[in-house]
Short mmCIF file of C-alpha atoms in Angstrom, two decimals:
data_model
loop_
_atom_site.label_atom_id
_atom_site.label_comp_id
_atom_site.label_asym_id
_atom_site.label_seq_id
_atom_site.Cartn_x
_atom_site.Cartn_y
_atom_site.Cartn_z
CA UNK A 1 6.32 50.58 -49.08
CA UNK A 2 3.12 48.20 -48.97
CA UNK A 3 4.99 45.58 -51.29
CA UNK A 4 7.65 45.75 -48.63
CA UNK A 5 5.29 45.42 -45.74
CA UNK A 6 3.59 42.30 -46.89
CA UNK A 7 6.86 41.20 -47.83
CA UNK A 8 8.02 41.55 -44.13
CA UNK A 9 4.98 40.06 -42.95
CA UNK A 10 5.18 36.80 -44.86
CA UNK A 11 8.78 36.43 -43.88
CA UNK A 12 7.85 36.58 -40.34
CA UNK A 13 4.69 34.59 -40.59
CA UNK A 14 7.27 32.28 -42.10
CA UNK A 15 9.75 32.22 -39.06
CA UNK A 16 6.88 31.62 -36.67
CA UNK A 17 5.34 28.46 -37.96
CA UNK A 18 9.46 27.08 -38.31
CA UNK A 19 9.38 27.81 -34.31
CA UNK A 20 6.09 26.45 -33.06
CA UNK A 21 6.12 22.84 -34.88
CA UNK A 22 7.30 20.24 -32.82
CA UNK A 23 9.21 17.16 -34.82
CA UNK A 24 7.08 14.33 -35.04
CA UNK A 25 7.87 11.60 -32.64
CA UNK A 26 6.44 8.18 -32.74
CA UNK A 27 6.79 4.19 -32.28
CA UNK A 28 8.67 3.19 -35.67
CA UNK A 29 6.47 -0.55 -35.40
CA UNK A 30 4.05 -2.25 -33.31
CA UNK A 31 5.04 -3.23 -30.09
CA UNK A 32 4.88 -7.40 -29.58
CA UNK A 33 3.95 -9.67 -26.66
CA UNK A 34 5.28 -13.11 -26.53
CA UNK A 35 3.40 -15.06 -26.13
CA UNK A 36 0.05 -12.72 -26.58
CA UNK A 37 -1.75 -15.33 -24.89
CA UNK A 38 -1.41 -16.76 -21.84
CA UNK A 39 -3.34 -19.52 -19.66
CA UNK A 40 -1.96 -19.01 -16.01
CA UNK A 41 -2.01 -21.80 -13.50
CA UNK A 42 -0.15 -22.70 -10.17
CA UNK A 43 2.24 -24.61 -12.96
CA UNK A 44 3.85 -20.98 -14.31
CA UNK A 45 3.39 -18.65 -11.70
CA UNK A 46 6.61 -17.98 -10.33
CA UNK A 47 7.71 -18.72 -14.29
CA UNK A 48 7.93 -16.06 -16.79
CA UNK A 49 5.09 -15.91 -19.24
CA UNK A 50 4.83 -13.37 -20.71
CA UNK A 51 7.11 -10.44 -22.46
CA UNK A 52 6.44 -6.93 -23.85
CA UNK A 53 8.59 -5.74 -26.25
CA UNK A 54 9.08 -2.15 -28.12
CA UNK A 55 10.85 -0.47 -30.83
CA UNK A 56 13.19 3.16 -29.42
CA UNK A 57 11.53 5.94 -29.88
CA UNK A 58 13.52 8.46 -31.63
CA UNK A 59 12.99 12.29 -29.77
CA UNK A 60 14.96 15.60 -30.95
CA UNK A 61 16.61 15.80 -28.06
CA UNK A 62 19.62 13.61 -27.12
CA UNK A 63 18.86 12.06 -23.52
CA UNK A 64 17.73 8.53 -22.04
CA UNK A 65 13.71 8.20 -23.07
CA UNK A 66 11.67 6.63 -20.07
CA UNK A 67 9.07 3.60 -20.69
CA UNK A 68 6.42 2.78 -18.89
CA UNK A 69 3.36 0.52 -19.57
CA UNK A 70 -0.28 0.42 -19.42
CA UNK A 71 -3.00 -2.20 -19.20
CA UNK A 72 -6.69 -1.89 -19.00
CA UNK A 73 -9.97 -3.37 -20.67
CA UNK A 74 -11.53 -2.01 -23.64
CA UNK A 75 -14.17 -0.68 -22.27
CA UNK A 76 -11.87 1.70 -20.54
CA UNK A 77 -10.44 3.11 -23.45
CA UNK A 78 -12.18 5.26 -24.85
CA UNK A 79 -14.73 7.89 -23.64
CA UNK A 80 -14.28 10.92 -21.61
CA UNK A 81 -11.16 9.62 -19.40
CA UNK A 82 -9.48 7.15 -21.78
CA UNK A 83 -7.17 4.84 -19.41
CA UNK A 84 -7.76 6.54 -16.37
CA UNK A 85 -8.82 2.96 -14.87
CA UNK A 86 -5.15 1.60 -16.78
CA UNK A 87 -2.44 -0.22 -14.14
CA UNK A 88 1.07 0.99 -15.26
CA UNK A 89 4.37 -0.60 -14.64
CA UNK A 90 7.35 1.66 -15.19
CA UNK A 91 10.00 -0.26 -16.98
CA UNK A 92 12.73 2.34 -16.91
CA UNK A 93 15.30 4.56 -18.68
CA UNK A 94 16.18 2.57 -22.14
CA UNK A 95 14.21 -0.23 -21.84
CA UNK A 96 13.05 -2.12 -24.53
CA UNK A 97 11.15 -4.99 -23.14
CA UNK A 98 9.74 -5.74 -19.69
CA UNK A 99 9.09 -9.67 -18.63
CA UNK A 100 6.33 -10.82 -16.55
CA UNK A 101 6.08 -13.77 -13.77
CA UNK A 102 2.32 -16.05 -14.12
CA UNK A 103 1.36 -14.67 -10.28
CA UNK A 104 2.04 -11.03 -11.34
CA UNK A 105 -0.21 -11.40 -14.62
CA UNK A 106 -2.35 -13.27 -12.54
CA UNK A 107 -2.97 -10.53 -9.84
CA UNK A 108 -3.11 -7.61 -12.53
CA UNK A 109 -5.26 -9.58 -14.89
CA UNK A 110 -8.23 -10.10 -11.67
CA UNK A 111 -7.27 -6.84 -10.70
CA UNK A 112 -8.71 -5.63 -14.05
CA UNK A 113 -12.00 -7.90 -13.65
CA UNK A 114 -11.16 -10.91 -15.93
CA UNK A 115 -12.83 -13.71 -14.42
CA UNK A 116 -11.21 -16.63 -13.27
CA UNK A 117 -10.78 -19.95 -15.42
CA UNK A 118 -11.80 -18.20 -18.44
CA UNK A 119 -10.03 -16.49 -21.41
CA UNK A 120 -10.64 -12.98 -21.40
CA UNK A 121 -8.62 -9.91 -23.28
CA UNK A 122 -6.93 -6.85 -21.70
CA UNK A 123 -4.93 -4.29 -23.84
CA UNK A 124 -1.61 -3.16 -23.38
CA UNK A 125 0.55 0.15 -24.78
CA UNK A 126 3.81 1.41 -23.96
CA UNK A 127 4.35 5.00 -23.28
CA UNK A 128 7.63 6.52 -24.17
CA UNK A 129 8.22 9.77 -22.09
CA UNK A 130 11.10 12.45 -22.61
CA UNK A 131 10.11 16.37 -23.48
CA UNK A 132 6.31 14.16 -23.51
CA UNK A 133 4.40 11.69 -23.58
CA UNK A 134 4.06 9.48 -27.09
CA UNK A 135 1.57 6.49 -27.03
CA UNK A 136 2.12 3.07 -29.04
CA UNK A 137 -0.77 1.55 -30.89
CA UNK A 138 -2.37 -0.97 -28.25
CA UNK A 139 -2.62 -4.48 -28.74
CA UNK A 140 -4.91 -7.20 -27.39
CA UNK A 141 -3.06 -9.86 -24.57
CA UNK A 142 -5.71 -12.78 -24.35
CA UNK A 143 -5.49 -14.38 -20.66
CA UNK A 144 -6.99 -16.90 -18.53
CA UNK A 145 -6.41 -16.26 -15.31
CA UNK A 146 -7.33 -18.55 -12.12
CA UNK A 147 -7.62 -18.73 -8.64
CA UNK A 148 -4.02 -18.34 -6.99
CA UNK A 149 -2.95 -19.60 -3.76
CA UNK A 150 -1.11 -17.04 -1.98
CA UNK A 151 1.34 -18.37 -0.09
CA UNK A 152 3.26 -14.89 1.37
CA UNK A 153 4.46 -16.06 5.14
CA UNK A 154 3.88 -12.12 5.50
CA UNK A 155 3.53 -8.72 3.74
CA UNK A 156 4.96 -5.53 4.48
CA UNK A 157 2.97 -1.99 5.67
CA UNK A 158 5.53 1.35 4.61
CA UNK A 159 4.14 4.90 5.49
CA UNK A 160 4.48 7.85 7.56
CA UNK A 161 4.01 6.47 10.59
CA UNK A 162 7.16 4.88 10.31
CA UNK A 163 9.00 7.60 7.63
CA UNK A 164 8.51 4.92 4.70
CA UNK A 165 11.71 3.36 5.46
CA UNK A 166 11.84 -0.30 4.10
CA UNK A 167 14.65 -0.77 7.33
CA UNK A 168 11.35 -0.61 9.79
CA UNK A 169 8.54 -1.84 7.79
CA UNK A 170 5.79 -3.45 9.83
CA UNK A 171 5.49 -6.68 9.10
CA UNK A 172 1.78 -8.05 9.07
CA UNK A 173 1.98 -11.83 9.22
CA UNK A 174 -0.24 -14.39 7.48
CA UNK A 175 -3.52 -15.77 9.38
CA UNK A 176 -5.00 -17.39 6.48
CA UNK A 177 -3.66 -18.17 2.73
CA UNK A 178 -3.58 -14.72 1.02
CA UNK A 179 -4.98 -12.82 4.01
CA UNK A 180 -2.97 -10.83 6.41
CA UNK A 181 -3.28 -8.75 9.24
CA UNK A 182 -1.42 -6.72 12.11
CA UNK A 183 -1.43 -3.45 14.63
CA UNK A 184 -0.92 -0.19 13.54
CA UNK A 185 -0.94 2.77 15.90
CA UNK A 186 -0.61 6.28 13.57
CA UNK A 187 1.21 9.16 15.64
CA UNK A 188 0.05 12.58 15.02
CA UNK A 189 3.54 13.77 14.07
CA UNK A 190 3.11 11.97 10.76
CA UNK A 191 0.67 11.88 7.56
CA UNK A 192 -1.62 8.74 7.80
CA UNK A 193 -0.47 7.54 4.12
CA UNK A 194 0.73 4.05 3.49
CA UNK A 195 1.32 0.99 0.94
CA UNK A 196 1.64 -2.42 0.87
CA UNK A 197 4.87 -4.71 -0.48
CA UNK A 198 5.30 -8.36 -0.96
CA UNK A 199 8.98 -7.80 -0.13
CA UNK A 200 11.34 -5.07 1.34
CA UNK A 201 11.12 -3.25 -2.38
CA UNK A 202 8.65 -1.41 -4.53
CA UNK A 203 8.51 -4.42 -6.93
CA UNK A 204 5.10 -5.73 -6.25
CA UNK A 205 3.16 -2.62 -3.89
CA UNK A 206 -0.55 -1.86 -3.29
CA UNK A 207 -2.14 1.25 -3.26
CA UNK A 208 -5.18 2.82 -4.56
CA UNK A 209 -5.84 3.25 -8.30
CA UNK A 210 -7.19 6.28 -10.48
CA UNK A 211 -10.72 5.22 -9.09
CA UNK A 212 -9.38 5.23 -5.26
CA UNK A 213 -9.70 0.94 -5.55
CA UNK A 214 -7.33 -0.99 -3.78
CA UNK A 215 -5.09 -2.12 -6.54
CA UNK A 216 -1.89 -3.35 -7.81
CA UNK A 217 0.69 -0.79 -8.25
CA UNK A 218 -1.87 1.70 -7.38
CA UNK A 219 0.74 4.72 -7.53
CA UNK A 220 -2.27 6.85 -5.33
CA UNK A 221 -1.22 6.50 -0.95
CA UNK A 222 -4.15 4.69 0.96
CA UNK A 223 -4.90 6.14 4.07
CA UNK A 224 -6.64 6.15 7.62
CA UNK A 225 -9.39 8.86 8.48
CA UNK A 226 -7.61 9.36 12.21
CA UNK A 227 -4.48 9.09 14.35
CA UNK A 228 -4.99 6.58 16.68
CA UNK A 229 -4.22 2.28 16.62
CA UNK A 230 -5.87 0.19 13.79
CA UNK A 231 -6.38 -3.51 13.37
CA UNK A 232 -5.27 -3.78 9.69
CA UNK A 233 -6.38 -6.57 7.56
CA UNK A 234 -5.40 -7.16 3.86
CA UNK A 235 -6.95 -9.71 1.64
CA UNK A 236 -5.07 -10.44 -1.58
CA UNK A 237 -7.56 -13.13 -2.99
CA UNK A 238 -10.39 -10.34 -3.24
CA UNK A 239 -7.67 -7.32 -3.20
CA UNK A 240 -9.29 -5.58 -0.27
CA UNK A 241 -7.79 -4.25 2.98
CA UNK A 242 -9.81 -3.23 6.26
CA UNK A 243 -8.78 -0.73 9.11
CA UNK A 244 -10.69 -0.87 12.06
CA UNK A 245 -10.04 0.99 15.35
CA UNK A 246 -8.16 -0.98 17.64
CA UNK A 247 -6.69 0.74 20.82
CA UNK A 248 -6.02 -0.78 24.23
CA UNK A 249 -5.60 1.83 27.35
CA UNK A 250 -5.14 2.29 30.51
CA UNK A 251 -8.00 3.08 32.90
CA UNK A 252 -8.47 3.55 36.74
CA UNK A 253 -8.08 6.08 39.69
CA UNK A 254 -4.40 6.00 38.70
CA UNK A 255 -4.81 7.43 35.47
CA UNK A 256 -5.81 10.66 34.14
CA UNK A 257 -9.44 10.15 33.02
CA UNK A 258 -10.59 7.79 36.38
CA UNK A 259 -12.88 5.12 35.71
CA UNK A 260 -14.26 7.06 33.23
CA UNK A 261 -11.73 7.54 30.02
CA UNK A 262 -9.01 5.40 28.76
CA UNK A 263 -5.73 6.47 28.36
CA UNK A 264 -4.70 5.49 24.99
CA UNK A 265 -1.86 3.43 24.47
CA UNK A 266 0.58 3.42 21.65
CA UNK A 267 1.56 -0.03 19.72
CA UNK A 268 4.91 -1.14 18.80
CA UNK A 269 4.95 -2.82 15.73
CA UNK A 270 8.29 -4.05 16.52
CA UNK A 271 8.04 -5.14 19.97
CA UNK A 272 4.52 -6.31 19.00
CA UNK A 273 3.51 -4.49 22.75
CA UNK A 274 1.58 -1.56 24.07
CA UNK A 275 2.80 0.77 25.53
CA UNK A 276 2.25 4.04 27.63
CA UNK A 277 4.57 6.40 29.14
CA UNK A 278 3.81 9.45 31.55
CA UNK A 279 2.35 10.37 34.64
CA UNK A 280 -0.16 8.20 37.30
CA UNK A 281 -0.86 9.22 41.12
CA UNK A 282 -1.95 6.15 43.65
CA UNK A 283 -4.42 4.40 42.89
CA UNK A 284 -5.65 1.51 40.38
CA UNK A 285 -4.74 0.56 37.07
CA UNK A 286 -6.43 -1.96 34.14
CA UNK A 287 -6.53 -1.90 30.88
CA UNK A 288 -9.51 -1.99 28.38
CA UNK A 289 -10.01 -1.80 24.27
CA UNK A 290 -11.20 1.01 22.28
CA UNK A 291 -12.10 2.89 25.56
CA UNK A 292 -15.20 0.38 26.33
CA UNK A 293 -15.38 -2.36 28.84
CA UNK A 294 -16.65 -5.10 26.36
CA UNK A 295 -12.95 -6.21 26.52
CA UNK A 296 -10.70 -4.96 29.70
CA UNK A 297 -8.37 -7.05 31.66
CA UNK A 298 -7.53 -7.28 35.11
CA UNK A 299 -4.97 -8.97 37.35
CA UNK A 300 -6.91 -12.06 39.79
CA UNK A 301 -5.84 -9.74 42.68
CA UNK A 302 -4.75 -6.37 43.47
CA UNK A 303 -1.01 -6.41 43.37
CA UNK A 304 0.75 -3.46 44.47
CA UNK A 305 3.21 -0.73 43.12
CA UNK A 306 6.36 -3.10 44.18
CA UNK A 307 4.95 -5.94 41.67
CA UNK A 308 6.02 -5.06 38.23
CA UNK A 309 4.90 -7.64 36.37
CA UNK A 310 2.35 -9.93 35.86
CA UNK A 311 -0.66 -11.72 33.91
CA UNK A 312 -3.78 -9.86 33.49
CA UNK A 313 -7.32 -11.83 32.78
CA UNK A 314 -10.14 -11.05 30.29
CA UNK A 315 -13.01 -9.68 32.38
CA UNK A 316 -10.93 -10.11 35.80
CA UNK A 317 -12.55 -7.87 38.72
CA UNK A 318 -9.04 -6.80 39.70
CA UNK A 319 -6.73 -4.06 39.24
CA UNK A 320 -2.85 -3.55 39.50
CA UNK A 321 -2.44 -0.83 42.28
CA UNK A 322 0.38 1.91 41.91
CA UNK A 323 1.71 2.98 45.42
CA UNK A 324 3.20 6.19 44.62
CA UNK A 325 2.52 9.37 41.89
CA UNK A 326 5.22 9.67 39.58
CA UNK A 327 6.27 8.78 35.82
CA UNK A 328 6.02 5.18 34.40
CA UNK A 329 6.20 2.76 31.82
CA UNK A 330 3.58 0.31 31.03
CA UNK A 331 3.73 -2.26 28.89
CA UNK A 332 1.03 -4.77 27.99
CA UNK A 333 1.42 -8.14 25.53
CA UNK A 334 -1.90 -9.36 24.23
CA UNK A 335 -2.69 -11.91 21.48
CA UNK A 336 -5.75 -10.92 19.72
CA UNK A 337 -6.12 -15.28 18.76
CA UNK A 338 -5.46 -15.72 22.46
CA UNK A 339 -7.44 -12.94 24.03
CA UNK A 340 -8.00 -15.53 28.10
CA UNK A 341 -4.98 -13.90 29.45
CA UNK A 342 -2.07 -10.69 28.63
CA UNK A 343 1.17 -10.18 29.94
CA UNK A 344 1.98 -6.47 31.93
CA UNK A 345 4.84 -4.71 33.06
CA UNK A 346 4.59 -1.64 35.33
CA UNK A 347 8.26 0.54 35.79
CA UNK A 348 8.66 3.51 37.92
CA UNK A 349 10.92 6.34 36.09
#
């Protein structure tokens, strides 16, 4: 009976390690870049220069594998958080090689601190992903990167303020090679998350890395601390973006706060105009940014209720008068580069 226990025993012993050992899977060679180095200029950067290329990985199970890739600097790789810092470009289901333009290796290459006009070495591995994750052996891309002129007539702002719908993007225009900038007003009905495109696609985005940088393909949503209207700047020669409270209202005996409190007003992107909607009673109307009077326009008059519409000064003494309560629509047009004068519009509903 003991003989037949242990027997028993080893059998099952046995059975149990057959169950719990996964098949090794694993890159059958090296993955390649050609070339492996690379000195970018303005010559090659809408060229590709660059190539990565892998072997299949071979996994038990019979299904499309998914590759994606990693680069980051040495010093990153190793430690307590190994390539948490890394910038990763999926390449897709089946794909054994992904290509890369001189602007793109330009941007990630700064983005990962290699200093410009001088060769410095990143590392790159491929990560093949099915039932998990297997990990090539790195190898060393040697680059010299330099300092690109960014010549995007605009970029593109996606998020929830607008249901991160490529259809209604915001487009923030150019004011100065590589740096852009434009209104954003953030409704409450939606999260305050956003990204960043060079084009109407998630080819080239922006969002916040591993380390909450602003940073190429950062896969993490950047966001604003509030729901109101922000002036939103992005600068692609240092990677850096700014979002700084920027909200015209209406204010006067008209509105709901007096002379004391602006009535925000919400920014079309679209229409590039402010705009309110809802109730006033008689009285006076102006309009005034980030509910100060440092900036506030006023008409050279007082027109009444039966003008609606008209130019509006910086710093005028004036105010548009509304004859009757009721609802309306105002609209006001203001150029932040041309801030002597705005356009109004006042509409009875």
């Amino acid at each position: 009976m003991v003989l037949g226990t242990i027997v028993f025993l080893c059998i099952s012993c046995s059975n149990n390690a057959e169950l719990t050992v996964l098949q090794e899977v694993k890159f059958s060679a090296p993955i390649e870049a050609t070339p492996s180095t690379v000195v970018l200029s303005a010559s090659n950067v809408n060229a590709s220069v660059m190539t990565i290329s892998w072997p299949a990985v071979q996994y038990p199970i019979n299904a499309p594998v998914s590759y994606s890739l990693e680069f980051d600097v040495l010093s990153d790789t190793f430690g307590t958080s190994p390539w948490s810092n890394a910038i990763k470009f999926d390449a897709g289901e089946s794909v054994l090689s992904k290509s890369f333009l001189g602007n793109d290796l330009n941007v990630l290459a700064t983005t990962l601190g290699l200093q410009h006009d001088i060769a410095g070495e990143i590392l790159v591995r491929v990560v093949a992903n099915l039932d998990r994750k297997v990990y090539s052996t790195p190898i060393t891309l040697t680059i010299t990167t330099f300092t690109s002129q960014i010549t995007f007539p605009q970029i593109y702002m996606v998020g929830g303020f607008q249901g991160w719908d490529f259809n209604t993007a915001a487009a923030l225009p150019a004011i100065s090679p590589g740096v852009f900038q434009g209104i954003i007003t953030f409704p409450t009905t939606a999260s305050k998350d956003f990204k960043f495109t060079t084009a109407l696609n998630w080819n080239q985005f922006y969002g916040a890395n591993a380390s909450g940088n602003f940073a190429l393909n950062g896969n993490t949503n950047l966001s604003v601390p509030n729901y109101t209207t922000y002036m939103i700047t992005v600068d692609l020669n240092t990677l850096s973006y700014t979002a700084v409270p920027y909200s015209f209202g209406i204010i006067g005996t008209a509105t709901a706060g007096g002379w004391n409190t602006s009535t925000a007003m919400n920014y079309d992107y679209q229409l590039h105009k402010w705009k309110y909607t809802g109730p006033l009673v008689a009285g006076a109307v102006k309009f005034r940014l980030n509910d100060a009077w440092t900036v506030n326009y006023g008409p050279a008059g007082s027109p009444g209720g039966d003008t609606n519409s008209g130019t509006v000064l910086n710093d005028a003494p004036g105010a548009h008068t509304i004859n009757a309560a009721g609802n309306y629509e105002i609209t006001f047009t203001h150029d932040p580069n041309n801030p002597a004068t705005a356009g109004y519009t006042v509409l009875q509903l």
